[in-house]
Amino acid sequence: QVQLVESGGGLVQPGGSLRLSCAASGTIFSIYAMGWYRQAPGKQRELVATITPGGSANYADSVKGRFTISRDNAKDTVYLQMDTLKPEDTAVYYCKAHRTAPGGTFDYWGQGTQVTVSS
């Protein structure tokens, strides 16, 4: 079965940086689109960034210019570099793998990692 494990979260001051990692196992990583989502207490889960198997990235307006999603297929890992962090970025961040195939779609989620931005 596909497993996704996030890491790299923690406490950082406003204006600081963090890099999140999501390591995949149990599948052919390079054929999956990958994404980062986040969920703050009392709020719905929202899309942060996505990246296609070919490396094309898209971002939520709230993080454009500050966050960068990337992938290393040789390491079966997707990253989220977060710069100029703001208190409103505080949330649990989740990694998702997605694949569309004949007969249906396939989605897998990681367990999440906490990011707290506070002074």
PDB file of C-alpha atoms in Angstrom:
ATOM      1  CA  GLN A   1       0.000   0.000   0.000  1.00  0.00           C
ATOM      2  CA  VAL A   2       1.118   3.576  -0.612  1.00  0.00           C
ATOM      3  CA  GLN A   3       2.542   5.290   2.460  1.00  0.00           C
ATOM      4  CA  LEU A   4       3.348   8.998   2.821  1.00  0.00           C
ATOM      5  CA  VAL A   5       5.332  10.370   5.763  1.00  0.00           C
ATOM      6  CA  GLU A   6       5.701  14.117   6.336  1.00  0.00           C
ATOM      7  CA  SER A   7       8.477  15.711   8.356  1.00  0.00           C
ATOM      8  CA  GLY A   8      10.094  19.090   8.951  1.00  0.00           C
ATOM      9  CA  GLY A   9       7.389  20.950  10.818  1.00  0.00           C
ATOM     10  CA  GLY A  10       8.011  22.957  13.946  1.00  0.00           C
ATOM     11  CA  LEU A  11       7.910  26.366  15.586  1.00  0.00           C
ATOM     12  CA  VAL A  12       9.279  29.376  13.717  1.00  0.00           C
ATOM     13  CA  GLN A  13       9.095  33.149  14.127  1.00  0.00           C
ATOM     14  CA  PRO A  14       7.290  35.358  11.606  1.00  0.00           C
ATOM     15  CA  GLY A  15       9.539  35.969   8.621  1.00  0.00           C
ATOM     16  CA  GLY A  16      11.373  32.700   9.136  1.00  0.00           C
ATOM     17  CA  SER A  17      11.607  29.606   6.959  1.00  0.00           C
ATOM     18  CA  LEU A  18      10.914  25.887   7.106  1.00  0.00           C
ATOM     19  CA  ARG A  19      11.254  23.048   4.635  1.00  0.00           C
ATOM     20  CA  LEU A  20       8.734  20.226   4.764  1.00  0.00           C
ATOM     21  CA  SER A  21       9.449  16.803   3.299  1.00  0.00           C
ATOM     22  CA  CYS A  22       7.102  14.005   2.265  1.00  0.00           C
ATOM     23  CA  ALA A  23       8.629  10.600   1.616  1.00  0.00           C
ATOM     24  CA  ALA A  24       6.637   8.027  -0.350  1.00  0.00           C
ATOM     25  CA  SER A  25       6.903   4.259  -0.389  1.00  0.00           C
ATOM     26  CA  GLY A  26       4.982   1.342  -1.847  1.00  0.00           C
ATOM     27  CA  THR A  27       4.378   2.808  -5.297  1.00  0.00           C
ATOM     28  CA  ILE A  28       5.965   4.205  -8.437  1.00  0.00           C
ATOM     29  CA  PHE A  29       6.425   7.734  -7.148  1.00  0.00           C
ATOM     30  CA  SER A  30       7.247   9.389 -10.459  1.00  0.00           C
ATOM     31  CA  ILE A  31       3.786   8.803 -11.976  1.00  0.00           C
ATOM     32  CA  TYR A  32       1.878  10.582  -9.186  1.00  0.00           C
ATOM     33  CA  ALA A  33       0.902  14.191  -8.985  1.00  0.00           C
ATOM     34  CA  MET A  34       1.757  15.489  -5.522  1.00  0.00           C
ATOM     35  CA  GLY A  35       0.280  18.203  -3.379  1.00  0.00           C
ATOM     36  CA  TRP A  36       0.527  19.972  -0.055  1.00  0.00           C
ATOM     37  CA  TYR A  37      -2.591  20.907   1.891  1.00  0.00           C
ATOM     38  CA  ARG A  38      -3.052  22.535   5.267  1.00  0.00           C
ATOM     39  CA  GLN A  39      -5.717  22.738   7.928  1.00  0.00           C
ATOM     40  CA  ALA A  40      -5.873  25.240  10.766  1.00  0.00           C
ATOM     41  CA  PRO A  41      -7.992  24.639  13.888  1.00  0.00           C
ATOM     42  CA  GLY A  42     -11.661  25.249  13.143  1.00  0.00           C
ATOM     43  CA  LYS A  43     -11.062  25.694   9.422  1.00  0.00           C
ATOM     44  CA  GLN A  44     -11.430  23.532   6.333  1.00  0.00           C
ATOM     45  CA  ARG A  45      -8.482  21.841   4.715  1.00  0.00           C
ATOM     46  CA  GLU A  46      -7.145  23.941   1.852  1.00  0.00           C
ATOM     47  CA  LEU A  47      -4.831  23.420  -1.080  1.00  0.00           C
ATOM     48  CA  VAL A  48      -1.395  24.989  -0.736  1.00  0.00           C
ATOM     49  CA  ALA A  49       0.541  23.767  -3.784  1.00  0.00           C
ATOM     50  CA  THR A  50       0.610  20.989  -6.366  1.00  0.00           C
ATOM     51  CA  ILE A  51       3.236  19.568  -8.684  1.00  0.00           C
ATOM     52  CA  THR A  52       2.744  17.282 -11.667  1.00  0.00           C
ATOM     53  CA  PRO A  53       4.917  14.274 -12.506  1.00  0.00           C
ATOM     54  CA  GLY A  54       6.664  16.524 -15.021  1.00  0.00           C
ATOM     55  CA  GLY A  55       7.406  19.216 -12.441  1.00  0.00           C
ATOM     56  CA  SER A  56       4.792  21.871 -13.249  1.00  0.00           C
ATOM     57  CA  ALA A  57       3.743  23.682 -10.065  1.00  0.00           C
ATOM     58  CA  ASN A  58       0.665  25.618  -8.969  1.00  0.00           C
ATOM     59  CA  TYR A  59       0.101  27.601  -5.779  1.00  0.00           C
ATOM     60  CA  ALA A  60      -2.682  29.069  -3.731  1.00  0.00           C
ATOM     61  CA  ASP A  61      -2.764  32.859  -3.978  1.00  0.00           C
ATOM     62  CA  SER A  62      -2.006  33.159  -0.269  1.00  0.00           C
ATOM     63  CA  VAL A  63       1.428  31.539  -0.644  1.00  0.00           C
ATOM     64  CA  LYS A  64       2.551  32.662  -4.103  1.00  0.00           C
ATOM     65  CA  GLY A  65       6.004  34.170  -3.991  1.00  0.00           C
ATOM     66  CA  ARG A  66       6.734  32.697  -0.556  1.00  0.00           C
ATOM     67  CA  PHE A  67       6.426  28.905  -0.927  1.00  0.00           C
ATOM     68  CA  THR A  68       8.074  26.568  -3.427  1.00  0.00           C
ATOM     69  CA  ILE A  69       7.044  22.979  -4.110  1.00  0.00           C
ATOM     70  CA  SER A  70       9.543  20.592  -5.658  1.00  0.00           C
ATOM     71  CA  ARG A  71      10.121  16.873  -6.073  1.00  0.00           C
ATOM     72  CA  ASP A  72      13.064  14.522  -6.224  1.00  0.00           C
ATOM     73  CA  ASN A  73      11.911  11.377  -7.980  1.00  0.00           C
ATOM     74  CA  ALA A  74      15.199   9.606  -7.255  1.00  0.00           C
ATOM     75  CA  LYS A  75      14.436   9.968  -3.530  1.00  0.00           C
ATOM     76  CA  ASP A  76      10.649   9.439  -3.815  1.00  0.00           C
ATOM     77  CA  THR A  77      10.213  12.729  -1.972  1.00  0.00           C
ATOM     78  CA  VAL A  78       8.279  15.968  -2.427  1.00  0.00           C
ATOM     79  CA  TYR A  79       9.272  19.164  -0.613  1.00  0.00           C
ATOM     80  CA  LEU A  80       7.641  22.410   0.409  1.00  0.00           C
ATOM     81  CA  GLN A  81      10.061  25.266   1.011  1.00  0.00           C
ATOM     82  CA  MET A  82       8.282  27.916   3.071  1.00  0.00           C
ATOM     83  CA  ASP A  83       9.837  31.369   3.308  1.00  0.00           C
ATOM     84  CA  THR A  84       8.650  34.638   4.836  1.00  0.00           C
ATOM     85  CA  LEU A  85       6.283  32.724   7.075  1.00  0.00           C
ATOM     86  CA  LYS A  86       3.299  34.488   8.603  1.00  0.00           C
ATOM     87  CA  PRO A  87       1.185  33.628  11.658  1.00  0.00           C
ATOM     88  CA  GLU A  88      -1.701  32.778   9.327  1.00  0.00           C
ATOM     89  CA  ASP A  89       0.423  29.959   7.878  1.00  0.00           C
ATOM     90  CA  THR A  90       0.027  28.086  11.167  1.00  0.00           C
ATOM     91  CA  ALA A  91      -1.649  24.751  10.426  1.00  0.00           C
ATOM     92  CA  VAL A  92      -1.172  21.032  10.109  1.00  0.00           C
ATOM     93  CA  TYR A  93       0.350  20.395   6.688  1.00  0.00           C
ATOM     94  CA  TYR A  94      -0.584  17.246   4.777  1.00  0.00           C
ATOM     95  CA  CYS A  95       1.004  15.584   1.784  1.00  0.00           C
ATOM     96  CA  LYS A  96      -1.177  14.000  -0.917  1.00  0.00           C
ATOM     97  CA  ALA A  97      -0.417  11.697  -3.824  1.00  0.00           C
ATOM     98  CA  HIS A  98      -2.844  11.547  -6.747  1.00  0.00           C
ATOM     99  CA  ARG A  99      -3.165   9.470  -9.873  1.00  0.00           C
ATOM    100  CA  THR A 100      -5.866   9.281 -12.511  1.00  0.00           C
ATOM    101  CA  ALA A 101      -6.121   6.011 -14.418  1.00  0.00           C
ATOM    102  CA  PRO A 102      -8.699   4.244 -16.575  1.00  0.00           C
ATOM    103  CA  GLY A 103     -11.460   3.130 -14.241  1.00  0.00           C
ATOM    104  CA  GLY A 104     -10.917   5.629 -11.469  1.00  0.00           C
ATOM    105  CA  THR A 105      -8.700   7.900  -9.429  1.00  0.00           C
ATOM    106  CA  PHE A 106      -6.344   7.120  -6.555  1.00  0.00           C
ATOM    107  CA  ASP A 107      -5.533   9.412  -3.634  1.00  0.00           C
ATOM    108  CA  TYR A 108      -3.289   8.861  -0.614  1.00  0.00           C
ATOM    109  CA  TRP A 109      -2.636  11.112   2.379  1.00  0.00           C
ATOM    110  CA  GLY A 110       0.123  11.460   4.911  1.00  0.00           C
ATOM    111  CA  GLN A 111      -0.401  11.857   8.650  1.00  0.00           C
ATOM    112  CA  GLY A 112       0.414  15.570   8.738  1.00  0.00           C
ATOM    113  CA  THR A 113       3.078  17.726  10.353  1.00  0.00           C
ATOM    114  CA  GLN A 114       2.463  20.774  12.549  1.00  0.00           C
ATOM    115  CA  VAL A 115       3.748  24.195  11.516  1.00  0.00           C
ATOM    116  CA  THR A 116       3.436  27.001  14.054  1.00  0.00           C
ATOM    117  CA  VAL A 117       4.442  30.579  13.217  1.00  0.00           C
ATOM    118  CA  SER A 118       4.531  32.763  16.305  1.00  0.00           C
ATOM    119  CA  SER A 119       6.650  35.408  17.992  1.00  0.00           C
TER     120      SER A 119
END
